[in-house]
Amino acid sequence: MLLIGSASNAVAGYGVKYVTMSPAPYYTEKEHNEYEEKGHRTPPRDVQCTIDAAAGIQFVGMEKLEILTFEIYDLSGACVAVFGDEDSFLDFLFAQSGEYQIRLVTASWAYVGYIGV
């Protein structure tokens, strides 16, 4: 299980990881340009997420999200892998070691956090 957030907040125990996710609006370039013209809003609060190799991804206090892409980046920002399905993402993630940035992208939000595996 994994809870997504800053790398310093990641805690490992019995195959369970905890991290805090920071949601950010996910825009196309056209939508982003329109958004810039209208100004900025206060960013949403962080949300807790658990990721477990067996139980999958669960956001605490939220319904199951329809995640379009599951993305893994190294800490320098280079893309390591992108998956379209949860099972492949989990298999790859839990086979790695080190610290990574995770991006879970829905139609309107990108949930970003860090994990040490």
PDB file of C-alpha atoms in Angstrom:
ATOM      1  CA  MET A   1       0.000   0.000   0.000  1.00  0.00           C
ATOM      2  CA  LEU A   2       1.243   3.520  -0.766  1.00  0.00           C
ATOM      3  CA  LEU A   3       0.148   6.931   0.393  1.00  0.00           C
ATOM      4  CA  ILE A   4       1.512   9.577  -1.951  1.00  0.00           C
ATOM      5  CA  GLY A   5       3.145  12.908  -0.956  1.00  0.00           C
ATOM      6  CA  SER A   6       6.593  14.307  -0.344  1.00  0.00           C
ATOM      7  CA  ALA A   7       9.459  11.831  -0.329  1.00  0.00           C
ATOM      8  CA  SER A   8      10.158  12.611   3.313  1.00  0.00           C
ATOM      9  CA  ASN A   9       6.574  11.663   4.199  1.00  0.00           C
ATOM     10  CA  ALA A  10       6.729   8.214   2.586  1.00  0.00           C
ATOM     11  CA  VAL A  11       6.637   5.465   5.184  1.00  0.00           C
ATOM     12  CA  ALA A  12       7.266   1.800   4.467  1.00  0.00           C
ATOM     13  CA  GLY A  13       5.953  -1.082   6.501  1.00  0.00           C
ATOM     14  CA  TYR A  14       4.881  -4.623   5.662  1.00  0.00           C
ATOM     15  CA  GLY A  15       4.651  -3.784   1.963  1.00  0.00           C
ATOM     16  CA  VAL A  16       2.523  -0.718   2.706  1.00  0.00           C
ATOM     17  CA  LYS A  17       3.551   2.777   1.563  1.00  0.00           C
ATOM     18  CA  TYR A  18       1.896   6.033   2.665  1.00  0.00           C
ATOM     19  CA  VAL A  19       2.160   9.253   0.662  1.00  0.00           C
ATOM     20  CA  THR A  20       0.252  12.567   0.368  1.00  0.00           C
ATOM     21  CA  MET A  21      -1.053  13.498  -3.115  1.00  0.00           C
ATOM     22  CA  SER A  22      -1.142  17.102  -4.312  1.00  0.00           C
ATOM     23  CA  PRO A  23      -3.927  17.553  -6.864  1.00  0.00           C
ATOM     24  CA  ALA A  24      -3.417  20.058  -9.686  1.00  0.00           C
ATOM     25  CA  PRO A  25      -5.843  20.928 -12.469  1.00  0.00           C
ATOM     26  CA  TYR A  26      -5.069  18.994 -15.649  1.00  0.00           C
ATOM     27  CA  TYR A  27      -5.502  21.143 -18.756  1.00  0.00           C
ATOM     28  CA  THR A  28      -4.939  20.931 -22.461  1.00  0.00           C
ATOM     29  CA  GLU A  29      -2.728  23.746 -23.798  1.00  0.00           C
ATOM     30  CA  LYS A  30      -5.801  25.673 -25.023  1.00  0.00           C
ATOM     31  CA  GLU A  31      -7.554  25.314 -21.653  1.00  0.00           C
ATOM     32  CA  HIS A  32      -4.354  26.344 -19.859  1.00  0.00           C
ATOM     33  CA  ASN A  33      -4.107  29.543 -21.916  1.00  0.00           C
ATOM     34  CA  GLU A  34      -7.748  30.384 -21.141  1.00  0.00           C
ATOM     35  CA  TYR A  35      -7.136  29.660 -17.449  1.00  0.00           C
ATOM     36  CA  GLU A  36      -4.099  31.973 -17.379  1.00  0.00           C
ATOM     37  CA  GLU A  37      -6.242  34.823 -18.721  1.00  0.00           C
ATOM     38  CA  LYS A  38      -8.780  34.370 -15.908  1.00  0.00           C
ATOM     39  CA  GLY A  39      -6.265  34.391 -13.063  1.00  0.00           C
ATOM     40  CA  HIS A  40      -5.307  31.825 -10.450  1.00  0.00           C
ATOM     41  CA  ARG A  41      -7.210  30.104  -7.702  1.00  0.00           C
ATOM     42  CA  THR A  42      -5.925  28.742  -4.436  1.00  0.00           C
ATOM     43  CA  PRO A  43      -4.645  25.201  -4.991  1.00  0.00           C
ATOM     44  CA  PRO A  44      -6.750  22.397  -3.537  1.00  0.00           C
ATOM     45  CA  ARG A  45      -5.666  20.706  -0.326  1.00  0.00           C
ATOM     46  CA  ASP A  46      -3.590  17.546  -0.411  1.00  0.00           C
ATOM     47  CA  VAL A  47      -5.358  14.193  -0.331  1.00  0.00           C
ATOM     48  CA  GLN A  48      -4.215  10.881   1.095  1.00  0.00           C
ATOM     49  CA  CYS A  49      -3.877   7.902  -1.200  1.00  0.00           C
ATOM     50  CA  THR A  50      -3.053   4.278  -0.514  1.00  0.00           C
ATOM     51  CA  ILE A  51      -1.481   2.058  -3.125  1.00  0.00           C
ATOM     52  CA  ASP A  52      -1.296  -1.635  -2.396  1.00  0.00           C
ATOM     53  CA  ALA A  53      -0.025  -4.325  -4.766  1.00  0.00           C
ATOM     54  CA  ALA A  54      -3.046  -6.484  -3.904  1.00  0.00           C
ATOM     55  CA  ALA A  55      -5.814  -3.953  -3.106  1.00  0.00           C
ATOM     56  CA  GLY A  56      -4.920  -1.349  -5.752  1.00  0.00           C
ATOM     57  CA  ILE A  57      -5.219   2.425  -5.458  1.00  0.00           C
ATOM     58  CA  GLN A  58      -7.622   4.034  -3.004  1.00  0.00           C
ATOM     59  CA  PHE A  59      -8.021   7.706  -2.166  1.00  0.00           C
ATOM     60  CA  VAL A  60      -8.938   8.200   1.494  1.00  0.00           C
ATOM     61  CA  GLY A  61     -12.409   9.728   1.843  1.00  0.00           C
ATOM     62  CA  MET A  62     -13.051   9.739  -1.913  1.00  0.00           C
ATOM     63  CA  GLU A  63     -14.788   7.451  -4.361  1.00  0.00           C
ATOM     64  CA  LYS A  64     -12.671   5.409  -6.761  1.00  0.00           C
ATOM     65  CA  LEU A  65     -11.267   7.735  -9.424  1.00  0.00           C
ATOM     66  CA  GLU A  66     -11.169   6.953 -13.122  1.00  0.00           C
ATOM     67  CA  ILE A  67      -7.436   7.271 -13.677  1.00  0.00           C
ATOM     68  CA  LEU A  68      -6.457   7.660 -17.330  1.00  0.00           C
ATOM     69  CA  THR A  69      -2.687   7.341 -16.963  1.00  0.00           C
ATOM     70  CA  PHE A  70      -0.402   6.086 -14.205  1.00  0.00           C
ATOM     71  CA  GLU A  71       2.965   7.837 -14.564  1.00  0.00           C
ATOM     72  CA  ILE A  72       6.315   7.265 -12.844  1.00  0.00           C
ATOM     73  CA  TYR A  73       9.150   9.837 -12.954  1.00  0.00           C
ATOM     74  CA  ASP A  74      12.599   9.856 -11.396  1.00  0.00           C
ATOM     75  CA  LEU A  75      13.458  12.731  -9.066  1.00  0.00           C
ATOM     76  CA  SER A  76      15.147  14.675 -11.887  1.00  0.00           C
ATOM     77  CA  GLY A  77      11.799  14.765 -13.736  1.00  0.00           C
ATOM     78  CA  ALA A  78      12.621  12.181 -16.408  1.00  0.00           C
ATOM     79  CA  CYS A  79       9.728   9.897 -17.297  1.00  0.00           C
ATOM     80  CA  VAL A  80      10.441   6.304 -16.265  1.00  0.00           C
ATOM     81  CA  ALA A  81       7.163   4.683 -17.339  1.00  0.00           C
ATOM     82  CA  VAL A  82       3.546   5.447 -18.242  1.00  0.00           C
ATOM     83  CA  PHE A  83       0.741   2.901 -17.950  1.00  0.00           C
ATOM     84  CA  GLY A  84      -2.874   2.858 -19.055  1.00  0.00           C
ATOM     85  CA  ASP A  85      -3.939   0.243 -16.529  1.00  0.00           C
ATOM     86  CA  GLU A  86      -3.575  -0.076 -12.784  1.00  0.00           C
ATOM     87  CA  ASP A  87      -2.284  -3.657 -12.655  1.00  0.00           C
ATOM     88  CA  SER A  88       0.696  -2.988 -14.947  1.00  0.00           C
ATOM     89  CA  PHE A  89       1.504   0.176 -12.990  1.00  0.00           C
ATOM     90  CA  LEU A  90       1.448  -1.683  -9.654  1.00  0.00           C
ATOM     91  CA  ASP A  91       3.535  -4.594 -10.958  1.00  0.00           C
ATOM     92  CA  PHE A  92       6.196  -2.218 -12.295  1.00  0.00           C
ATOM     93  CA  LEU A  93       6.164   0.126  -9.275  1.00  0.00           C
ATOM     94  CA  PHE A  94       6.637  -2.582  -6.669  1.00  0.00           C
ATOM     95  CA  ALA A  95       9.466  -4.158  -8.702  1.00  0.00           C
ATOM     96  CA  GLN A  96      11.487  -0.910  -8.436  1.00  0.00           C
ATOM     97  CA  SER A  97      13.728   0.469  -5.708  1.00  0.00           C
ATOM     98  CA  GLY A  98      14.500   4.105  -4.949  1.00  0.00           C
ATOM     99  CA  GLU A  99      12.451   7.297  -4.801  1.00  0.00           C
ATOM    100  CA  TYR A 100      10.067   8.322  -7.562  1.00  0.00           C
ATOM    101  CA  GLN A 101       7.434  10.891  -8.408  1.00  0.00           C
ATOM    102  CA  ILE A 102       4.029   9.380  -9.134  1.00  0.00           C
ATOM    103  CA  ARG A 103       1.407  11.148 -11.271  1.00  0.00           C
ATOM    104  CA  LEU A 104      -2.105   9.748 -11.412  1.00  0.00           C
ATOM    105  CA  VAL A 105      -3.954  11.612 -14.173  1.00  0.00           C
ATOM    106  CA  THR A 106      -7.752  11.835 -14.457  1.00  0.00           C
ATOM    107  CA  ALA A 107      -9.749  13.804 -17.038  1.00  0.00           C
ATOM    108  CA  SER A 108      -9.471  16.980 -14.941  1.00  0.00           C
ATOM    109  CA  TRP A 109      -6.815  16.467 -12.270  1.00  0.00           C
ATOM    110  CA  ALA A 110      -3.249  15.229 -11.978  1.00  0.00           C
ATOM    111  CA  TYR A 111      -2.536  13.846  -8.496  1.00  0.00           C
ATOM    112  CA  VAL A 112       1.208  14.159  -7.840  1.00  0.00           C
ATOM    113  CA  GLY A 113       3.257  12.710  -5.010  1.00  0.00           C
ATOM    114  CA  TYR A 114       6.526  10.994  -4.133  1.00  0.00           C
ATOM    115  CA  ILE A 115       7.249   7.448  -3.030  1.00  0.00           C
ATOM    116  CA  GLY A 116      10.230   5.505  -1.813  1.00  0.00           C
ATOM    117  CA  VAL A 117      10.095   1.811  -2.781  1.00  0.00           C
TER     118      VAL A 117
END
